[in-house]
Amino acid sequence: MKRSSTTKKALLISTCALLFSMLMMAGSTFAWFTDSVSSGTNTITTGKLDVQLLHTNQKVTEAKEVQQNTLLFTDEKGNSIDWEPGAVAYENFTVKNTGDLALNYRLALDLNNANTIAGTKRSLKDVLKVKVLDHAVGATDLSEEALKTGFQQVTSDQLSIPVAAYNNDSNKSVQKLTVGSTSTTYGVIIYWQPNAETDYNYNLANYSDTEKDGKTIDKTSDGNDHLTIDLGISLGATQASEESDSTGNDYDREATYPAASASEFTSALKKAKSGDTIELTGSISLNEPITVNENVTIKSVGGAVLSGKALEIGSNNNVTLQGITFKSPRTAENKGISLKATGYNGKLIIDKCTFEEPQWSSIDISAKASASITIKNCTFNVPEASVSAGHKYVEFECGSAAAKAQNSAADSKLAEGAHSVLCITGESGTSLVMTGNTFNGLANCDASKAVEITGISGAEQEFEKNTVDQKKTISIQNNSSRKGFAVK
């Protein structure tokens, strides 16, 4: 998908970003501009920053632009790969500058959200190997001999494609394209190299799905019947420095790319100063919780998705979250929460965010009297229990809305479905505003209170234009009628 942006009397200093995911693609090209900028007697007028990502694979033999719903790394029929020893998939990627400004780009392979075999840390990241070529994949590259060498295991969440293509030369991470030019074609091969000594460890057929007493147990960390992983491509571009003004060609040397991995996000937070804006793009899997300890705005600029461990807000920080999708929170204890704050004293604004597939909850906040919390124009989606990862069963907290979960749950068996969606505990003086939010699937939560708000005085509550699919699992102290929530 391509989007152009042109502005007069503006200086382009920021970035554009694309995200394409194997399971759910989402992304567009974005350009951000400052206000009018003058240097000396000159006024700079920008052109267009436009970039396309083209691909071919086993199914697609003529180059096509990657669109929002393009499926990548497919088999010869265009279907998702069933990963097993010997399975191989490839893509050929080409970046094309279709604008009228020279640009620098980064291209990376993302490997996120791999589930594990229950009770272990084994996942597809252990066995899938990657080889990146500086040319399109051909028959020779897929020969038995070629598949024996040149592959590497990706231990992090992201691999720079140009760096890998050029003998892991870190200086190649940023590539330049002049106006109208096209990049080298990069061939990316993903391969499960057979290993007779270890492959049996990743065969779910070798693991029991029942306990000694006959109760059913899950074979994977998320209750799936097979091992899964999200494979995607991140493309980021900035205007090249050769687009100069009267002060030289380094006016945009401070331009930054959106963070597209957990490590880049963490680095951006460490460098951030009060009042800064941190931009996120792509599918970012958090293997550890990340804490925001600065007064910042964190916004999505290319379909950013945070999954895995929690994003935690520092107790005294003023933070705004904009347009981010929080998805599939997970912990080893199966009590995953997407967004957390404890003893919160600051001002938190959650705007136009989406929360999907909660485990224990999507949002869990305990706030002090001086805290201010605003949740507006957000969407909360809870899937049916049958397709949920499930959550840890806790006696007296689970099973109220799903007797089946209570009766079948044990230490080794997850309670069905999500536990809850939102829990906010405040004090007299805590301010809470919730407007324009949509809640879907509240009936799929195991807890009797899918939305629970306590401790906040009625005078400090403001609820308006929120839509829900049911009210009976919404509990708001000092708002027993649930005013401001309408059943759609």
Short mmCIF file of C-alpha atoms in Angstrom, two decimals:
data_model
loop_
_atom_site.label_atom_id
_atom_site.label_comp_id
_atom_site.label_asym_id
_atom_site.label_seq_id
_atom_site.Cartn_x
_atom_site.Cartn_y
_atom_site.Cartn_z
CA MET A 1 0.00 0.00 0.00
CA LYS A 2 1.31 3.42 -0.87
CA ARG A 3 0.42 6.85 0.43
CA SER A 4 1.90 10.12 -0.79
CA SER A 5 2.32 13.30 1.23
CA THR A 6 3.25 16.69 -0.16
CA THR A 7 3.48 19.96 1.71
CA LYS A 8 4.53 23.53 0.91
CA LYS A 9 6.91 25.55 3.01
CA ALA A 10 7.85 22.54 5.09
CA LEU A 11 11.00 20.65 5.84
CA LEU A 12 10.80 16.88 5.90
CA ILE A 13 12.75 15.53 8.83
CA SER A 14 10.94 12.44 9.90
CA THR A 15 10.07 9.01 8.64
CA CYS A 16 7.79 6.75 6.77
CA ALA A 17 7.09 3.20 7.78
CA LEU A 18 5.55 0.02 6.50
CA LEU A 19 4.65 -3.17 8.33
CA PHE A 20 3.68 -6.39 6.65
CA SER A 21 2.97 -9.47 8.76
CA MET A 22 2.62 -13.05 7.70
CA LEU A 23 -0.58 -13.52 9.64
CA MET A 24 -2.14 -10.06 9.59
CA MET A 25 -0.60 -7.36 7.43
CA ALA A 26 -1.18 -3.75 8.40
CA GLY A 27 0.69 -0.78 7.15
CA SER A 28 0.94 2.26 5.00
CA THR A 29 3.59 4.72 3.97
CA PHE A 30 3.64 7.78 6.17
CA ALA A 31 5.47 11.09 5.96
CA TRP A 32 5.74 13.66 8.73
CA PHE A 33 6.69 17.28 8.28
CA THR A 34 7.64 20.19 10.48
CA ASP A 35 5.96 23.55 10.10
CA SER A 36 7.33 26.14 7.68
CA VAL A 37 11.11 26.40 8.02
CA SER A 38 13.27 29.23 6.67
CA SER A 39 17.03 29.35 6.39
CA GLY A 40 18.55 32.69 5.57
CA THR A 41 16.32 34.20 2.88
CA ASN A 42 15.31 30.82 1.53
CA THR A 43 12.14 28.89 2.21
CA ILE A 44 12.38 25.16 1.72
CA THR A 45 9.60 23.38 -0.16
CA THR A 46 9.55 19.62 0.01
CA GLY A 47 8.66 17.14 -2.64
CA LYS A 48 7.11 13.72 -2.15
CA LEU A 49 8.56 10.86 -0.13
CA ASP A 50 7.13 7.66 -1.61
CA VAL A 51 8.37 4.11 -1.32
CA GLN A 52 7.08 0.75 -2.52
CA LEU A 53 7.91 -2.77 -1.41
CA LEU A 54 7.74 -5.34 -4.22
CA HIS A 55 7.94 -9.10 -3.82
CA THR A 56 7.96 -12.48 -5.56
CA ASN A 57 7.88 -15.98 -4.09
CA GLN A 58 6.98 -19.58 -4.95
CA LYS A 59 3.46 -18.53 -5.92
CA VAL A 60 4.01 -14.94 -7.12
CA THR A 61 6.37 -15.10 -10.09
CA GLU A 62 5.88 -11.53 -11.40
CA ALA A 63 6.82 -8.70 -9.03
CA LYS A 64 3.82 -7.32 -7.14
CA GLU A 65 3.54 -4.54 -4.62
CA VAL A 66 2.96 -5.80 -1.10
CA GLN A 67 -0.54 -4.74 -0.13
CA GLN A 68 -2.25 -4.62 3.25
CA ASN A 69 -3.42 -8.23 3.16
CA THR A 70 -0.56 -9.80 1.19
CA LEU A 71 0.42 -13.19 2.55
CA LEU A 72 4.19 -13.62 2.68
CA PHE A 73 6.43 -16.72 2.96
CA THR A 74 3.89 -19.06 1.39
CA ASP A 75 4.08 -22.46 -0.25
CA GLU A 76 3.80 -22.95 -4.00
CA LYS A 77 0.00 -22.73 -3.77
CA GLY A 78 0.07 -19.44 -1.91
CA ASN A 79 -0.89 -20.96 1.44
CA SER A 80 0.78 -20.49 4.82
CA ILE A 81 3.63 -22.88 5.44
CA ASP A 82 3.12 -25.86 7.75
CA TRP A 83 6.46 -25.78 9.53
CA GLU A 84 8.15 -29.16 9.91
CA PRO A 85 11.68 -30.45 9.34
CA GLY A 86 12.69 -29.75 5.75
CA ALA A 87 10.06 -27.06 5.15
CA VAL A 88 11.33 -24.03 3.25
CA ALA A 89 9.79 -20.71 2.20
CA TYR A 90 11.28 -17.67 0.55
CA GLU A 91 10.54 -14.12 -0.53
CA ASN A 92 12.35 -11.77 -2.89
CA PHE A 93 12.04 -8.14 -1.80
CA THR A 94 12.80 -5.00 -3.78
CA VAL A 95 12.44 -1.44 -2.53
CA LYS A 96 11.47 1.17 -5.11
CA ASN A 97 11.69 4.95 -4.71
CA THR A 98 8.59 6.27 -6.50
CA GLY A 99 8.73 9.79 -5.07
CA ASP A 100 10.77 12.80 -6.08
CA LEU A 101 13.14 12.90 -3.10
CA ALA A 102 16.22 10.76 -2.53
CA LEU A 103 15.76 8.56 0.51
CA ASN A 104 17.51 6.26 2.95
CA TYR A 105 15.77 3.03 3.93
CA ARG A 106 16.05 0.17 6.36
CA LEU A 107 14.58 -3.26 5.68
CA ALA A 108 14.26 -5.91 8.37
CA LEU A 109 12.81 -9.36 8.96
CA ASP A 110 10.64 -9.58 12.09
CA LEU A 111 10.20 -12.80 14.06
CA ASN A 112 7.71 -12.32 16.87
CA ASN A 113 5.12 -13.98 19.08
CA ALA A 114 6.41 -17.53 18.88
CA ASN A 115 4.43 -19.80 21.19
CA THR A 116 6.28 -22.53 23.10
CA ILE A 117 5.75 -26.15 23.98
CA ALA A 118 3.98 -26.15 27.34
CA GLY A 119 6.36 -26.31 30.27
CA THR A 120 9.39 -25.58 28.08
CA LYS A 121 11.03 -22.71 26.22
CA ARG A 122 11.06 -24.60 22.92
CA SER A 123 9.68 -22.66 19.96
CA LEU A 124 10.02 -22.34 16.19
CA LYS A 125 12.68 -19.67 16.74
CA ASP A 126 14.97 -22.51 17.84
CA VAL A 127 14.70 -24.43 14.58
CA LEU A 128 13.92 -21.94 11.81
CA LYS A 129 17.09 -20.64 10.15
CA VAL A 130 17.45 -17.68 7.82
CA LYS A 131 19.67 -17.00 4.81
CA VAL A 132 19.66 -13.59 3.09
CA LEU A 133 21.01 -13.21 -0.45
CA ASP A 134 21.98 -10.13 -2.44
CA HIS A 135 19.98 -11.49 -5.37
CA ALA A 136 16.67 -13.15 -6.06
CA VAL A 137 16.30 -16.75 -4.90
CA GLY A 138 16.84 -19.21 -7.75
CA ALA A 139 16.69 -22.98 -8.15
CA THR A 140 20.37 -23.29 -7.27
CA ASP A 141 19.81 -21.50 -3.96
CA LEU A 142 17.21 -24.13 -3.04
CA SER A 143 19.30 -27.15 -3.98
CA GLU A 144 20.19 -29.75 -1.39
CA GLU A 145 23.78 -28.54 -1.27
CA ALA A 146 22.87 -24.85 -0.96
CA LEU A 147 20.46 -25.54 1.89
CA LYS A 148 23.29 -27.04 3.96
CA THR A 149 25.23 -23.80 4.47
CA GLY A 150 24.90 -20.09 5.00
CA PHE A 151 21.93 -20.08 7.36
CA GLN A 152 21.81 -18.36 10.71
CA GLN A 153 19.52 -18.58 13.70
CA VAL A 154 17.79 -15.33 14.62
CA THR A 155 17.90 -15.04 18.40
CA SER A 156 16.51 -11.49 18.57
CA ASP A 157 13.17 -10.26 17.26
CA GLN A 158 14.58 -8.59 14.15
CA LEU A 159 17.25 -9.15 11.49
CA SER A 160 18.51 -6.40 9.18
CA ILE A 161 18.16 -7.76 5.65
CA PRO A 162 20.87 -5.59 4.01
CA VAL A 163 23.32 -6.35 6.83
CA ALA A 164 22.72 -10.08 6.49
CA ALA A 165 22.96 -9.89 2.70
CA TYR A 166 26.39 -8.24 2.86
CA ASN A 167 28.26 -10.60 5.20
CA ASN A 168 26.82 -9.07 8.38
CA ASP A 169 28.40 -5.69 7.68
CA SER A 170 26.66 -3.36 10.16
CA ASN A 171 27.53 -0.38 7.96
CA LYS A 172 25.01 -1.67 5.42
CA SER A 173 21.95 -1.29 7.66
CA VAL A 174 20.91 1.95 5.95
CA GLN A 175 20.70 1.96 2.15
CA LYS A 176 20.16 4.94 -0.18
CA LEU A 177 17.89 5.23 -3.20
CA THR A 178 18.01 8.12 -5.62
CA VAL A 179 14.82 9.42 -7.22
CA GLY A 180 13.17 6.76 -9.37
CA SER A 181 15.71 4.06 -8.52
CA THR A 182 15.21 0.50 -7.32
CA SER A 183 17.19 -1.40 -4.71
CA THR A 184 19.03 -4.65 -4.99
CA THR A 185 16.64 -7.57 -4.84
CA TYR A 186 17.09 -9.34 -1.52
CA GLY A 187 16.30 -13.04 -1.34
CA VAL A 188 15.19 -14.20 2.12
CA ILE A 189 15.01 -17.96 2.71
CA ILE A 190 13.53 -19.42 5.89
CA TYR A 191 14.29 -23.09 6.39
CA TRP A 192 13.80 -25.76 9.03
CA GLN A 193 17.08 -27.61 8.65
CA PRO A 194 16.42 -31.24 9.60
CA ASN A 195 18.29 -32.45 12.68
CA ALA A 196 17.65 -36.05 13.65
CA GLU A 197 19.03 -35.49 17.15
CA THR A 198 16.73 -32.64 18.17
CA ASP A 199 13.71 -32.45 15.85
CA TYR A 200 11.69 -34.89 17.95
CA ASN A 201 11.73 -32.30 20.76
CA TYR A 202 9.55 -30.03 18.59
CA ASN A 203 7.02 -32.68 17.52
CA LEU A 204 3.85 -32.15 19.56
CA ALA A 205 2.88 -35.77 18.91
CA ASN A 206 5.61 -36.70 21.42
CA TYR A 207 3.85 -34.79 24.22
CA SER A 208 0.85 -36.00 26.16
CA ASP A 209 -2.36 -34.01 26.17
CA THR A 210 -3.71 -35.65 29.32
CA GLU A 211 -2.66 -35.82 32.96
CA LYS A 212 -2.40 -39.01 34.93
CA ASP A 213 -5.94 -38.53 36.17
CA GLY A 214 -7.20 -38.21 32.60
CA LYS A 215 -7.73 -34.45 32.57
CA THR A 216 -6.89 -32.70 29.30
CA ILE A 217 -3.89 -30.35 29.26
CA ASP A 218 -2.57 -27.94 26.63
CA LYS A 219 0.48 -28.85 24.61
CA THR A 220 1.50 -25.25 23.89
CA SER A 221 1.81 -22.08 25.91
CA ASP A 222 -1.18 -20.49 24.19
CA GLY A 223 -3.39 -23.56 23.90
CA ASN A 224 -2.80 -23.83 20.13
CA ASP A 225 -2.62 -27.29 18.60
CA HIS A 226 0.60 -26.45 16.72
CA LEU A 227 3.69 -24.28 17.03
CA THR A 228 3.28 -20.82 15.53
CA ILE A 229 5.34 -17.70 14.85
CA ASP A 230 4.66 -14.29 13.29
CA LEU A 231 6.99 -13.54 10.37
CA GLY A 232 6.95 -10.05 8.94
CA ILE A 233 8.89 -7.34 7.16
CA SER A 234 9.51 -3.81 8.41
CA LEU A 235 10.46 -1.06 5.96
CA GLY A 236 11.40 2.40 7.21
CA ALA A 237 12.58 5.38 5.15
CA THR A 238 13.82 8.91 5.75
CA GLN A 239 14.71 11.68 3.37
CA ALA A 240 18.34 11.40 2.22
CA SER A 241 20.77 14.08 3.32
CA GLU A 242 21.53 15.07 -0.27
CA GLU A 243 18.22 16.95 -0.23
CA SER A 244 19.97 20.04 1.13
CA ASP A 245 19.18 23.65 2.00
CA SER A 246 21.40 26.70 2.25
CA THR A 247 22.92 25.48 5.50
CA GLY A 248 24.15 22.25 3.95
CA ASN A 249 22.91 18.71 3.57
CA ASP A 250 22.91 17.63 7.21
CA TYR A 251 19.90 19.57 8.43
CA ASP A 252 18.03 16.32 9.11
CA ARG A 253 20.88 14.41 10.72
CA GLU A 254 18.79 14.03 13.87
CA ALA A 255 15.91 12.39 11.98
CA THR A 256 15.01 9.07 13.55
CA TYR A 257 13.21 5.93 12.44
CA PRO A 258 10.21 4.63 14.38
CA ALA A 259 11.15 1.91 16.86
CA ALA A 260 10.33 -1.46 15.27
CA SER A 261 11.60 -3.88 17.92
CA ALA A 262 11.68 -4.23 21.69
CA SER A 263 15.35 -3.25 21.81
CA GLU A 264 14.75 -0.11 19.72
CA PHE A 265 11.76 0.81 21.88
CA THR A 266 13.81 0.38 25.04
CA SER A 267 16.64 2.46 23.57
CA ALA A 268 14.22 5.23 22.58
CA LEU A 269 12.81 5.36 26.10
CA LYS A 270 16.30 5.61 27.63
CA LYS A 271 17.17 8.53 25.35
CA ALA A 272 13.83 10.31 25.73
CA LYS A 273 13.48 13.63 27.50
CA SER A 274 10.37 15.09 29.06
CA GLY A 275 7.90 16.10 26.35
CA ASP A 276 9.39 13.87 23.63
CA THR A 277 7.33 11.74 21.27
CA ILE A 278 8.37 8.14 20.61
CA GLU A 279 7.08 6.58 17.41
CA LEU A 280 6.45 2.83 17.08
CA THR A 281 5.89 0.70 14.01
CA GLY A 282 5.53 -2.96 13.25
CA SER A 283 4.90 -5.99 15.41
CA ILE A 284 6.90 -5.60 18.63
CA SER A 285 7.08 -8.60 20.93
CA LEU A 286 8.04 -7.79 24.52
CA ASN A 287 9.95 -10.67 26.07
CA GLU A 288 10.27 -8.64 29.26
CA PRO A 289 8.06 -5.87 30.67
CA ILE A 290 9.02 -2.37 29.52
CA THR A 291 8.59 0.54 31.95
CA VAL A 292 7.97 4.12 30.83
CA ASN A 293 9.84 6.36 33.28
CA GLU A 294 9.61 9.69 31.45
CA ASN A 295 6.89 12.19 30.52
CA VAL A 296 6.41 11.18 26.89
CA THR A 297 3.91 10.51 24.13
CA ILE A 298 4.13 7.07 22.54
CA LYS A 299 2.33 6.79 19.22
CA SER A 300 1.87 4.31 16.40
CA VAL A 301 2.92 5.48 12.94
CA GLY A 302 2.64 2.25 10.97
CA GLY A 303 0.22 -0.14 12.62
CA ALA A 304 2.30 -0.74 15.74
CA VAL A 305 1.35 -3.86 17.71
CA LEU A 306 2.71 -4.58 21.20
CA SER A 307 2.38 -8.14 22.45
CA GLY A 308 3.88 -10.42 25.07
CA LYS A 309 4.84 -8.85 28.38
CA ALA A 310 3.29 -5.67 29.81
CA LEU A 311 3.95 -2.03 29.07
CA GLU A 312 4.23 -0.54 32.57
CA ILE A 313 3.76 3.16 33.29
CA GLY A 314 6.04 4.70 35.92
CA SER A 315 4.09 5.88 38.96
CA ASN A 316 4.92 9.58 38.64
CA ASN A 317 5.02 10.02 34.87
CA ASN A 318 2.63 11.79 32.51
CA VAL A 319 2.19 9.53 29.50
CA THR A 320 0.03 9.63 26.37
CA LEU A 321 -0.51 6.48 24.27
CA GLN A 322 -1.89 6.99 20.76
CA GLY A 323 -3.10 4.52 18.15
CA ILE A 324 -1.26 1.46 19.48
CA THR A 325 -2.68 -2.06 19.28
CA PHE A 326 -2.05 -4.09 22.45
CA LYS A 327 -2.45 -7.78 21.70
CA SER A 328 -2.08 -11.18 23.34
CA PRO A 329 -0.43 -10.34 26.68
CA ARG A 330 1.30 -13.41 28.09
CA THR A 331 3.32 -14.38 31.15
CA ALA A 332 4.79 -17.65 32.38
CA GLU A 333 2.09 -17.63 35.09
CA ASN A 334 -0.60 -17.21 32.40
CA LYS A 335 -1.74 -13.90 33.91
CA GLY A 336 -0.76 -11.62 31.06
CA ILE A 337 -1.77 -7.92 31.20
CA SER A 338 -1.13 -5.49 28.33
CA LEU A 339 -0.95 -2.18 30.21
CA LYS A 340 -0.14 -1.76 33.90
CA ALA A 341 0.40 1.00 36.41
CA THR A 342 0.82 0.58 40.17
CA GLY A 343 0.48 3.36 42.75
CA TYR A 344 -0.02 5.72 39.83
CA ASN A 345 0.26 9.46 40.50
CA GLY A 346 0.53 10.99 37.04
CA LYS A 347 -1.64 11.89 34.07
CA LEU A 348 -2.32 9.01 31.70
CA ILE A 349 -4.11 9.42 28.36
CA ILE A 350 -4.97 6.36 26.26
CA ASP A 351 -6.28 7.52 22.89
CA LYS A 352 -7.46 5.51 19.89
CA CYS A 353 -5.76 2.33 21.08
CA THR A 354 -6.98 -1.21 20.49
CA PHE A 355 -6.76 -4.01 23.06
CA GLU A 356 -7.12 -7.57 21.77
CA GLU A 357 -7.04 -11.10 23.17
CA PRO A 358 -6.49 -10.32 26.86
CA GLN A 359 -5.29 -13.10 29.11
CA TRP A 360 -5.74 -11.88 32.69
CA SER A 361 -6.71 -8.35 31.62
CA SER A 362 -5.96 -5.67 29.05
CA ILE A 363 -5.58 -2.79 31.52
CA ASP A 364 -4.81 -3.02 35.24
CA ILE A 365 -4.21 0.25 37.14
CA SER A 366 -4.07 1.13 40.81
CA ALA A 367 -4.08 4.91 41.19
CA LYS A 368 -3.46 7.47 43.92
CA ALA A 369 -5.73 10.42 44.71
CA SER A 370 -3.75 12.81 42.51
CA ALA A 371 -3.87 10.61 39.39
CA SER A 372 -5.75 11.52 36.24
CA ILE A 373 -6.70 8.77 33.78
CA THR A 374 -8.39 9.29 30.42
CA ILE A 375 -9.37 6.43 28.11
CA LYS A 376 -10.98 7.64 24.90
CA ASN A 377 -11.91 6.25 21.49
CA CYS A 378 -10.40 2.86 22.30
CA THR A 379 -11.62 -0.60 21.28
CA PHE A 380 -11.50 -3.71 23.48
CA ASN A 381 -11.96 -7.10 21.79
CA VAL A 382 -12.31 -10.38 23.69
CA PRO A 383 -12.41 -13.54 21.56
CA GLU A 384 -14.62 -16.52 22.27
CA ALA A 385 -13.24 -18.84 24.91
CA SER A 386 -12.79 -21.65 22.38
CA VAL A 387 -10.16 -19.65 20.49
CA SER A 388 -8.56 -17.99 23.51
CA ALA A 389 -5.22 -18.90 25.01
CA GLY A 390 -6.84 -19.24 28.44
CA HIS A 391 -5.57 -17.95 31.78
CA LYS A 392 -4.44 -19.16 35.18
CA TYR A 393 -7.28 -20.44 37.33
CA VAL A 394 -7.50 -18.61 40.67
CA GLU A 395 -10.10 -19.86 43.14
CA PHE A 396 -12.81 -17.31 44.04
CA GLU A 397 -11.69 -15.08 41.15
CA CYS A 398 -12.36 -17.36 38.18
CA GLY A 399 -15.31 -19.40 37.04
CA SER A 400 -18.11 -17.06 38.09
CA ALA A 401 -19.12 -16.50 34.49
CA ALA A 402 -18.01 -19.87 33.15
CA ALA A 403 -18.68 -22.90 35.32
CA LYS A 404 -16.93 -25.14 32.80
CA ALA A 405 -13.67 -23.28 33.33
CA GLN A 406 -13.96 -23.57 37.10
CA ASN A 407 -14.71 -27.27 37.00
CA SER A 408 -11.91 -28.21 34.62
CA ALA A 409 -9.17 -25.81 35.68
CA ALA A 410 -6.15 -26.97 37.67
CA ASP A 411 -2.52 -25.95 38.05
CA SER A 412 -1.67 -27.63 34.75
CA LYS A 413 -4.87 -26.64 32.95
CA LEU A 414 -5.77 -23.09 32.03
CA ALA A 415 -9.17 -21.63 32.72
CA GLU A 416 -10.95 -21.00 29.45
CA GLY A 417 -11.09 -17.60 27.81
CA ALA A 418 -9.89 -14.24 29.06
CA HIS A 419 -10.24 -13.40 32.75
CA SER A 420 -11.27 -9.74 32.43
CA VAL A 421 -10.77 -6.64 30.30
CA LEU A 422 -10.18 -3.63 32.55
CA CYS A 423 -9.57 -3.10 36.25
CA ILE A 424 -8.97 0.36 37.74
CA THR A 425 -8.68 0.93 41.48
CA GLY A 426 -8.47 4.54 42.61
CA GLU A 427 -8.94 6.76 45.64
CA SER A 428 -11.09 9.74 46.52
CA GLY A 429 -9.65 12.43 44.26
CA THR A 430 -8.59 10.15 41.42
CA SER A 431 -9.97 11.46 38.13
CA LEU A 432 -11.26 8.98 35.55
CA VAL A 433 -12.67 9.86 32.13
CA MET A 434 -13.87 7.21 29.68
CA THR A 435 -15.46 8.43 26.45
CA GLY A 436 -16.17 6.93 23.04
CA ASN A 437 -14.86 3.45 23.82
CA THR A 438 -16.17 0.17 22.40
CA PHE A 439 -16.19 -3.15 24.28
CA ASN A 440 -16.75 -6.38 22.34
CA GLY A 441 -17.02 -9.87 23.83
CA LEU A 442 -17.46 -9.03 27.52
CA ALA A 443 -19.52 -12.20 27.89
CA ASN A 444 -16.44 -14.20 26.91
CA CYS A 445 -14.62 -13.19 30.10
CA ASP A 446 -14.40 -15.71 32.91
CA ALA A 447 -14.61 -13.14 35.73
CA SER A 448 -18.03 -11.94 36.86
CA LYS A 449 -16.66 -8.38 36.57
CA ALA A 450 -15.12 -8.03 33.14
CA VAL A 451 -14.87 -4.26 33.70
CA GLU A 452 -14.30 -3.26 37.33
CA ILE A 453 -13.75 0.28 38.65
CA THR A 454 -13.54 0.91 42.40
CA GLY A 455 -12.51 3.57 44.91
CA ILE A 456 -13.20 6.63 42.72
CA SER A 457 -15.84 9.10 43.88
CA GLY A 458 -18.79 9.75 41.62
CA ALA A 459 -17.83 13.40 41.24
CA GLU A 460 -14.49 12.41 39.71
CA GLN A 461 -15.97 9.97 37.19
CA GLU A 462 -16.98 10.88 33.65
CA PHE A 463 -18.43 8.25 31.34
CA GLU A 464 -19.88 9.17 27.97
CA LYS A 465 -20.69 7.47 24.66
CA ASN A 466 -19.17 4.11 25.52
CA THR A 467 -20.74 1.10 23.76
CA VAL A 468 -20.78 -2.46 25.06
CA ASP A 469 -22.31 -5.77 24.05
CA GLN A 470 -23.68 -6.25 27.56
CA LYS A 471 -23.78 -4.40 30.88
CA LYS A 472 -24.14 -7.14 33.47
CA THR A 473 -20.39 -7.78 33.76
CA ILE A 474 -19.57 -4.06 34.21
CA SER A 475 -19.10 -3.03 37.84
CA ILE A 476 -18.49 0.64 38.66
CA GLN A 477 -18.52 1.81 42.25
CA ASN A 478 -20.61 5.00 42.57
CA ASN A 479 -22.17 4.37 39.15
CA SER A 480 -24.35 1.33 39.70
CA SER A 481 -26.59 2.26 36.76
CA ARG A 482 -23.51 2.26 34.49
CA LYS A 483 -24.45 5.62 33.08
CA GLY A 484 -22.42 6.44 29.99
CA PHE A 485 -22.41 2.82 28.75
CA ALA A 486 -24.95 1.83 26.11
CA VAL A 487 -25.64 -1.65 24.78
CA LYS A 488 -25.15 -1.60 21.02
#
